[in-house]
Coordinates of C-alpha atoms (C1' of nucleotides) in Angstrom, one line a residue:
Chain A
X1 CA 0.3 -116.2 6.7
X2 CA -2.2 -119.2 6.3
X3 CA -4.2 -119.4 9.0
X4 CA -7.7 -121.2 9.5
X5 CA -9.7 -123.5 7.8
X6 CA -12.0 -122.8 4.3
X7 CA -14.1 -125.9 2.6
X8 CA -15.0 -124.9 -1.1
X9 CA -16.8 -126.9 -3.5
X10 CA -14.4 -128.5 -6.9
X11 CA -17.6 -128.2 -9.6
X12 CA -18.3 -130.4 -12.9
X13 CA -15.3 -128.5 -14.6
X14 CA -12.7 -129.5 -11.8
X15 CA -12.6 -125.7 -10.3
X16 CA -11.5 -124.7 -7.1
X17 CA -11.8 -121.8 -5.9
X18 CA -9.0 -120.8 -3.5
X19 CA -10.0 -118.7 -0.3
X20 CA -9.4 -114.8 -0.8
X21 CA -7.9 -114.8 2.6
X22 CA -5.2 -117.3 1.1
X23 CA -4.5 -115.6 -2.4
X24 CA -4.1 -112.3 -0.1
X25 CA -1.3 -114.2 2.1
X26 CA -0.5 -116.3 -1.8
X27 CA 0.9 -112.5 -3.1
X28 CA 1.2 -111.5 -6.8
X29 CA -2.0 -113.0 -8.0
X30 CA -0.4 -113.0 -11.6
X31 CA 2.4 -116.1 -10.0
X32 CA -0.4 -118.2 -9.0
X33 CA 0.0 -120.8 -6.3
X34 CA 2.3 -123.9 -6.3
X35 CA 1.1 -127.3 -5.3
X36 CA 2.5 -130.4 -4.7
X37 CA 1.9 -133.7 -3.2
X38 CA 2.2 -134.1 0.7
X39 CA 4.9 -137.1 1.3
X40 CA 3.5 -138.3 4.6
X41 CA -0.2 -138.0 4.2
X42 CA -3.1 -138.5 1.5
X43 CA -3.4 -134.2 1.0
X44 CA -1.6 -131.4 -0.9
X45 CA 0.8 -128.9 0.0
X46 CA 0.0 -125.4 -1.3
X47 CA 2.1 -122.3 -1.4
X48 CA 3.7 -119.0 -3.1
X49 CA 6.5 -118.4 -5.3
X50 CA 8.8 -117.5 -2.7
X51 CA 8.6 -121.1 -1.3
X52 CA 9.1 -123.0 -4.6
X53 CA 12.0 -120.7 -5.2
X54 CA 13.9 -122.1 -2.6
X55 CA 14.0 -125.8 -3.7
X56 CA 15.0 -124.4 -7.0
X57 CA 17.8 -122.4 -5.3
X58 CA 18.9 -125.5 -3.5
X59 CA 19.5 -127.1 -6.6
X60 CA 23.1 -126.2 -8.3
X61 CA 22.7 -125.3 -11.7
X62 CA 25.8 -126.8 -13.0
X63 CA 25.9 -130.1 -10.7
X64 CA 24.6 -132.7 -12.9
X65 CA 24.9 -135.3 -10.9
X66 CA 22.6 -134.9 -7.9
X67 CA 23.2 -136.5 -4.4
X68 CA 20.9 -137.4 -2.1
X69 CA 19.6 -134.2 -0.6
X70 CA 19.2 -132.4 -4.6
X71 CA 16.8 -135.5 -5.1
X72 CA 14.7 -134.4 -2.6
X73 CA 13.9 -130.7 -4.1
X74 CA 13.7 -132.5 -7.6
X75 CA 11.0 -134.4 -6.5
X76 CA 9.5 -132.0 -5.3
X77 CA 9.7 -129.8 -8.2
X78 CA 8.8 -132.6 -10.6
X79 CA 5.6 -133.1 -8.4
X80 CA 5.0 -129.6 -8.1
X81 CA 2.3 -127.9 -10.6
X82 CA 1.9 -123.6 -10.7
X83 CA -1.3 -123.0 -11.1
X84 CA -2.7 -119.9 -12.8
X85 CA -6.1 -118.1 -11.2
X86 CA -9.2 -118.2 -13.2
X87 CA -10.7 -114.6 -12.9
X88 CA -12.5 -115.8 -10.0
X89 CA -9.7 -116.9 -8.4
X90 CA -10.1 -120.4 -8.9
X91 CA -7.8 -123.0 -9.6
X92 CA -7.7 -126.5 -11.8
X93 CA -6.1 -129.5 -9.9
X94 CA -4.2 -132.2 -12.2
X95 CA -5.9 -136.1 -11.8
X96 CA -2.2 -137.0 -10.1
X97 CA -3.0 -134.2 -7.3
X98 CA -6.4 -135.1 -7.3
X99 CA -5.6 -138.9 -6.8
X100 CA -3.3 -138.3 -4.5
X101 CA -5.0 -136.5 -1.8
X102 CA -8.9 -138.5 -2.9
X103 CA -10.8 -135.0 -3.7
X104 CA -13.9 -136.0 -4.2
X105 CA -16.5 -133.0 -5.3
X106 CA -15.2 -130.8 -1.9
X107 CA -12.0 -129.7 -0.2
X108 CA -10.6 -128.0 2.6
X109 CA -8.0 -125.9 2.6
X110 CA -6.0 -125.9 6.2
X111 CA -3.3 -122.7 7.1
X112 CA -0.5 -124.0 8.3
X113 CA 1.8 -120.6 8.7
X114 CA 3.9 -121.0 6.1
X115 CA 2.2 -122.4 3.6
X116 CA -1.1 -124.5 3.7
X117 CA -3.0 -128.0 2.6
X118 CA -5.5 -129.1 1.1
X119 CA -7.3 -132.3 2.4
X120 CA -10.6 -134.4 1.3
X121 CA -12.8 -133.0 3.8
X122 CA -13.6 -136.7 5.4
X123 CA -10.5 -137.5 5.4
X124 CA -9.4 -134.7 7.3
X125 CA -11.7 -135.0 9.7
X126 CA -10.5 -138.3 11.0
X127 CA -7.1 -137.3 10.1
X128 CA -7.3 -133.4 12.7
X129 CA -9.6 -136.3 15.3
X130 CA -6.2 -138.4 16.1
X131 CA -3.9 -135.3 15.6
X132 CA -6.2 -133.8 18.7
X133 CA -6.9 -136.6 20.5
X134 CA -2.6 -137.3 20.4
X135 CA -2.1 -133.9 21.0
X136 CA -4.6 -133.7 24.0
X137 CA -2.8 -137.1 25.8
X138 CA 0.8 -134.8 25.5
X139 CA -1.1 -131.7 26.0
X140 CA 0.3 -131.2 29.1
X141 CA 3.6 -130.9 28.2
X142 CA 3.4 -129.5 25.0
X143 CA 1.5 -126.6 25.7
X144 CA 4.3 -124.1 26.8
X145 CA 6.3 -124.6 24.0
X146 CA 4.0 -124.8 21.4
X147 CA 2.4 -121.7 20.2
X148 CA 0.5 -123.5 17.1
X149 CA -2.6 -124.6 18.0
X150 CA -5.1 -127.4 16.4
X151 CA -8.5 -125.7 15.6
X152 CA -11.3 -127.0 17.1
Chain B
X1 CA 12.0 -121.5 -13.9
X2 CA 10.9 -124.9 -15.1
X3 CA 8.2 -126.6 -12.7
X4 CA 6.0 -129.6 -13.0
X5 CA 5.4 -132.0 -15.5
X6 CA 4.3 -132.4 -18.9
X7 CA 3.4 -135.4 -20.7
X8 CA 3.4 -135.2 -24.7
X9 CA 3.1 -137.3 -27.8
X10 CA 5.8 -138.2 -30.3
X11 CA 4.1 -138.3 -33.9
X12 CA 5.3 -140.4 -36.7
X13 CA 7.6 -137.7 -38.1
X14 CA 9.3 -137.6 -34.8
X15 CA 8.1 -134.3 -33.6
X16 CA 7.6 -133.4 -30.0
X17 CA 5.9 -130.7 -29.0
X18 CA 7.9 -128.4 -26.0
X19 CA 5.1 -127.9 -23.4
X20 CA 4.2 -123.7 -23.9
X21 CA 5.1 -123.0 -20.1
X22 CA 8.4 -124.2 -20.9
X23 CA 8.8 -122.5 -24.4
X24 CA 8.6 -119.4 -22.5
X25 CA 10.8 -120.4 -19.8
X26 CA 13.5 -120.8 -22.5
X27 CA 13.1 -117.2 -23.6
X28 CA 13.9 -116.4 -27.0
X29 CA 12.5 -119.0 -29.6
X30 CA 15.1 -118.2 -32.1
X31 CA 17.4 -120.1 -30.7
X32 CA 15.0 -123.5 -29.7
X33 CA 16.6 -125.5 -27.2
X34 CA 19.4 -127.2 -26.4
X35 CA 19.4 -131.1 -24.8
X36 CA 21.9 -133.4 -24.0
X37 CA 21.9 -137.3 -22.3
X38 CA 21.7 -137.3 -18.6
X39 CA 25.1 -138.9 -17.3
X40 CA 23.0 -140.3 -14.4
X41 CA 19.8 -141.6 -15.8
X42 CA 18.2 -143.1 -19.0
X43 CA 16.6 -139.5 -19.7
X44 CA 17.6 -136.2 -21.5
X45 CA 18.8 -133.2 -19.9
X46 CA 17.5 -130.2 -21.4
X47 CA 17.7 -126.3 -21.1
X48 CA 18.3 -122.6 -22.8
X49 CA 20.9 -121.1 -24.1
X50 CA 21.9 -118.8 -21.5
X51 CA 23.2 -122.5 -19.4
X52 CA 24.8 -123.7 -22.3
X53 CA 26.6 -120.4 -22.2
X54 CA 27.8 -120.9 -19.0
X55 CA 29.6 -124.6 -19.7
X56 CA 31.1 -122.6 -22.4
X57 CA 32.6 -120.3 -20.2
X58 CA 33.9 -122.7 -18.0
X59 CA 36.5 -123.9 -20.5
X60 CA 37.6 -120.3 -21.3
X61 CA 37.7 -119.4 -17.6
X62 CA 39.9 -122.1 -16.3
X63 CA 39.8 -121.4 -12.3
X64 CA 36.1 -121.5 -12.7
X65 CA 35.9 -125.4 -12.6
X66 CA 38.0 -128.3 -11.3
X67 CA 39.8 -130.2 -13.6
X68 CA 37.1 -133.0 -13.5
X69 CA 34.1 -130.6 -14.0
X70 CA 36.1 -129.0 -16.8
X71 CA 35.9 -132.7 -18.3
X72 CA 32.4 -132.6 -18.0
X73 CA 32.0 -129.6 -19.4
X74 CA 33.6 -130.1 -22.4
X75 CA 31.5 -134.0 -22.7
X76 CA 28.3 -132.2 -22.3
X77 CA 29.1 -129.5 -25.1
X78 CA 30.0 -132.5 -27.4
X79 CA 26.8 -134.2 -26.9
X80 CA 24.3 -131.6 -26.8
X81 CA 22.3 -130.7 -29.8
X82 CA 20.6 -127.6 -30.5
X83 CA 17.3 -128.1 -31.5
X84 CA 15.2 -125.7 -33.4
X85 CA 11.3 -125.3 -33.2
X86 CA 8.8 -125.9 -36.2
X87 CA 6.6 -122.9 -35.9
X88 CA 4.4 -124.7 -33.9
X89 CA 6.8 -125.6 -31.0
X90 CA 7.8 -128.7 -31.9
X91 CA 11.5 -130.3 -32.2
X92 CA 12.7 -133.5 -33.8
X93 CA 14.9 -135.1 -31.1
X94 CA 18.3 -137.3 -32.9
X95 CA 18.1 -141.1 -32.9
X96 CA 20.7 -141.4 -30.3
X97 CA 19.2 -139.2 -27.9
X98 CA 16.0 -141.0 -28.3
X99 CA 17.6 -144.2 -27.8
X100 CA 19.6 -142.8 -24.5
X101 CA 16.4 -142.1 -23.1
X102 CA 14.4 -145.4 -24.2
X103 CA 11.7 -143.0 -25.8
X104 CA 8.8 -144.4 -27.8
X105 CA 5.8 -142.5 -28.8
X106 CA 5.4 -140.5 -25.5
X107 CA 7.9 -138.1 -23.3
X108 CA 7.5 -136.3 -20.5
X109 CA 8.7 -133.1 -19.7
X110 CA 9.9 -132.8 -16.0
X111 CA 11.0 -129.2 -14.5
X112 CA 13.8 -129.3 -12.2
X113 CA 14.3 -125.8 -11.8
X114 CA 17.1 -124.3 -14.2
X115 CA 16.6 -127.2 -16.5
X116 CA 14.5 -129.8 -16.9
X117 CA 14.4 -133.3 -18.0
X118 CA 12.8 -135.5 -20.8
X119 CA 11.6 -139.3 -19.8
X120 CA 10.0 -142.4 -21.1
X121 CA 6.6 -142.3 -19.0
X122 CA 7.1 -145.8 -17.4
X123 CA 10.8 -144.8 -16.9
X124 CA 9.7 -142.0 -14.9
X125 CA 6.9 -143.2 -13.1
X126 CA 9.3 -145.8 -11.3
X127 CA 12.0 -143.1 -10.8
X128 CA 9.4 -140.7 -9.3
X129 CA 7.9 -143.6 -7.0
X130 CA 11.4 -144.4 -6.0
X131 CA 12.5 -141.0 -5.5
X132 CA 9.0 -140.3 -3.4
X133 CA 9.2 -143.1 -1.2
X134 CA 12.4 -142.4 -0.4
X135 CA 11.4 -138.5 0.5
X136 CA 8.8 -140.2 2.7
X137 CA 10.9 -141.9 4.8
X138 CA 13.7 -139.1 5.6
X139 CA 12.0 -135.9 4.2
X140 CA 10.7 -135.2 7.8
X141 CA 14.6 -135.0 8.5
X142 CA 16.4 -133.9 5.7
X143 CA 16.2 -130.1 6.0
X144 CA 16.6 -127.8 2.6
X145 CA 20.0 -126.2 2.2
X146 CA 18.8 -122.8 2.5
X147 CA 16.5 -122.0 5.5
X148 CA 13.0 -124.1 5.9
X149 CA 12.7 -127.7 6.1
X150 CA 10.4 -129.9 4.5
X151 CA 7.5 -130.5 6.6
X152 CA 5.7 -133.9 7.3
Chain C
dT1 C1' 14.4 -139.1 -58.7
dT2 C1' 13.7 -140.1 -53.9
dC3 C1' 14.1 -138.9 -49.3
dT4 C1' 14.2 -135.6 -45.6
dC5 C1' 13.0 -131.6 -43.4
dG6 C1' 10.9 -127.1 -42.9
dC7 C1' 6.5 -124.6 -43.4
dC8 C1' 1.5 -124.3 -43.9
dC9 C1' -3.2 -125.6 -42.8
dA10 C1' -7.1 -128.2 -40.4
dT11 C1' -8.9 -130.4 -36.2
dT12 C1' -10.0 -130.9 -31.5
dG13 C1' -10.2 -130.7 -26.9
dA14 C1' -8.9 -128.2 -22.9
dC15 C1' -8.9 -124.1 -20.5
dG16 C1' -9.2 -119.2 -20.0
dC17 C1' -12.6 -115.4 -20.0
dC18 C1' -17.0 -113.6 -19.6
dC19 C1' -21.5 -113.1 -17.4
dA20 C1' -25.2 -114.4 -14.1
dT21 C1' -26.7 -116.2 -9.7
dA22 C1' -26.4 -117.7 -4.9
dT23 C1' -24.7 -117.3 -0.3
dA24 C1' -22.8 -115.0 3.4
dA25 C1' -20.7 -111.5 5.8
dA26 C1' -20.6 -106.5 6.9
dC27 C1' -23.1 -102.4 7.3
dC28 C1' -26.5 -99.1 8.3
dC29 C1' -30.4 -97.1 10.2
dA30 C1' -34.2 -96.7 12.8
Chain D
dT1 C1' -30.6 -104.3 19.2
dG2 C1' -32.9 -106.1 15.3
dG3 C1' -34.2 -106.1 10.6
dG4 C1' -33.3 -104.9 6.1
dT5 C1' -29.8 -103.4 2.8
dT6 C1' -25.4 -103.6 0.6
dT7 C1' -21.0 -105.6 -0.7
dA8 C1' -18.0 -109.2 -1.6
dT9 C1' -16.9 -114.0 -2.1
dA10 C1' -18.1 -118.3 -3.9
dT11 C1' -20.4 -121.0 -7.5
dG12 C1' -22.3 -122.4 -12.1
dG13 C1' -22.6 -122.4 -17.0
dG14 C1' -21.7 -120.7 -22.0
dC15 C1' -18.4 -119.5 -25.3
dG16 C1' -14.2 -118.2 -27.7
dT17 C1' -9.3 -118.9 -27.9
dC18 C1' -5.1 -121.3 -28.0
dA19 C1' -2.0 -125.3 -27.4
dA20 C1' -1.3 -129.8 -28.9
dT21 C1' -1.7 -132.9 -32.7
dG22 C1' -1.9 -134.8 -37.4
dG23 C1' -1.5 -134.6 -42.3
dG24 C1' 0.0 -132.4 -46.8
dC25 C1' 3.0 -129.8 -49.9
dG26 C1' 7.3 -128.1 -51.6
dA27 C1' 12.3 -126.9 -51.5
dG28 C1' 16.7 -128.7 -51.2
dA29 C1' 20.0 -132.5 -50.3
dA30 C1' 21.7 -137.2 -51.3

DNA sequence: TTCTCGCCCATTGACGCCCATATAAACCCA
DNA sequence: TGGGTTTATATGGGCGTCAATGGGCGAGAA
């Protein structure tokens, strides 16, 4: 389980080291971890084997012509790059991840259960701000059904 | 499992090197791999042996498939070609699947799973920004087939 | 012969692996 | 409880290896 929130440098050679807490909840070490692009915000979507097999398991092998639904889990295979673990535990991000989410020379990685994300750290910030404050204004009714919590 | 993308040149011999990750995905290098035109799009389809196989069997084993998917079968078989590696991992790729797929001096590999795909680079970059824009706007509703959802 | 294709070699640039250091958390002991 | 020590994670840099690429040679087909 991804939980908390771990800002690591990205040096001169484009390394990242991914939290040891996360390559714990990640699994086999030797599988790596999966990224992809996030669709609704500027950050990446991180997470194990186990989550990446599912898209490919909703795709039918033989069905060659996709609908709808199979586009979906293509795109997000065809956006999706395994990466391998230095020794250290560290990790090389693609320029179209990179891009995507604006990684600059820092990121943070955010536990999200499931799986995690990685943000610029300045974008996050105003990006967790307006997630509080909206939270706050329906806090009232949202707090008994919602066991997920927004760090402080 | 075929994941991600790779983008690789097309020399003046017509030789295309198969990105490594995928060269192993395709298990034995013996017998190369095996590409045929996407019905759907101006790209290539491609795979290993062991799916090949399975259209095979789908003509012997005629409850296996509906009449229609039998058709398709049997059009795929007749234009796949098997391609064999230089012993550096390259292929040659025939003039009409090059000219299916609108390929110049670049391809790109794109996983999708079981398979994966060969495109023009601009091709794909318009299918891809297509296909992600419209995972933006439903992908917070479309839930996977199997159990989790993608998440905004 | 001439062209095509398969095999071999050379180059290069990226990345994987190794080691060293810094930083921080945990631990121990008075 | 506080200070010093130890352990482990994160970071930085050097170097070797391998994948991708490009060109040349020779065997066999047209």
């Amino acid at each position: 389980m991804f939980i908390g929130r771990h800002t690591n440098k990205i040096d001169k050679k484009g390394r990242l080291s991914v939290p040891k807490a996360f390559r714990d909840a990640l699994g086999d070490a030797a599988d790596g971890v999966f990224v992809f692009p996030s669709f609704k915000y500027p950050a990446l979507e991180g997470a194990g084997r186990d989550f990446i097999e599912r898209f490919v398991a909703s795709l039918d092998d033989l069905d060659l012509f996709s609908d709808d639904q199979d586009d979906l889990a293509a795109t997000v295979l065809a956006n999706t790059n395994a990466l391998a673990y230095d020794p250290e535990g560290r990790v090389i991000l693609p320029k179209t991840l990179l891009d995507h989410a604006e990684l600059g020379d820092e990121a943070v990685f955010v536990g999200r259960g499931s799986r995690f994300q990685i943000w610029s750290p300045t974008l996050f910030e105003t990006h967790n701000a307006r997630a509080f404050e909206r939270a706050r204004s329906r806090g009232a009714t949202l707090a008994l059904r919602n066991t997920d919590k927004i760090e402080p």
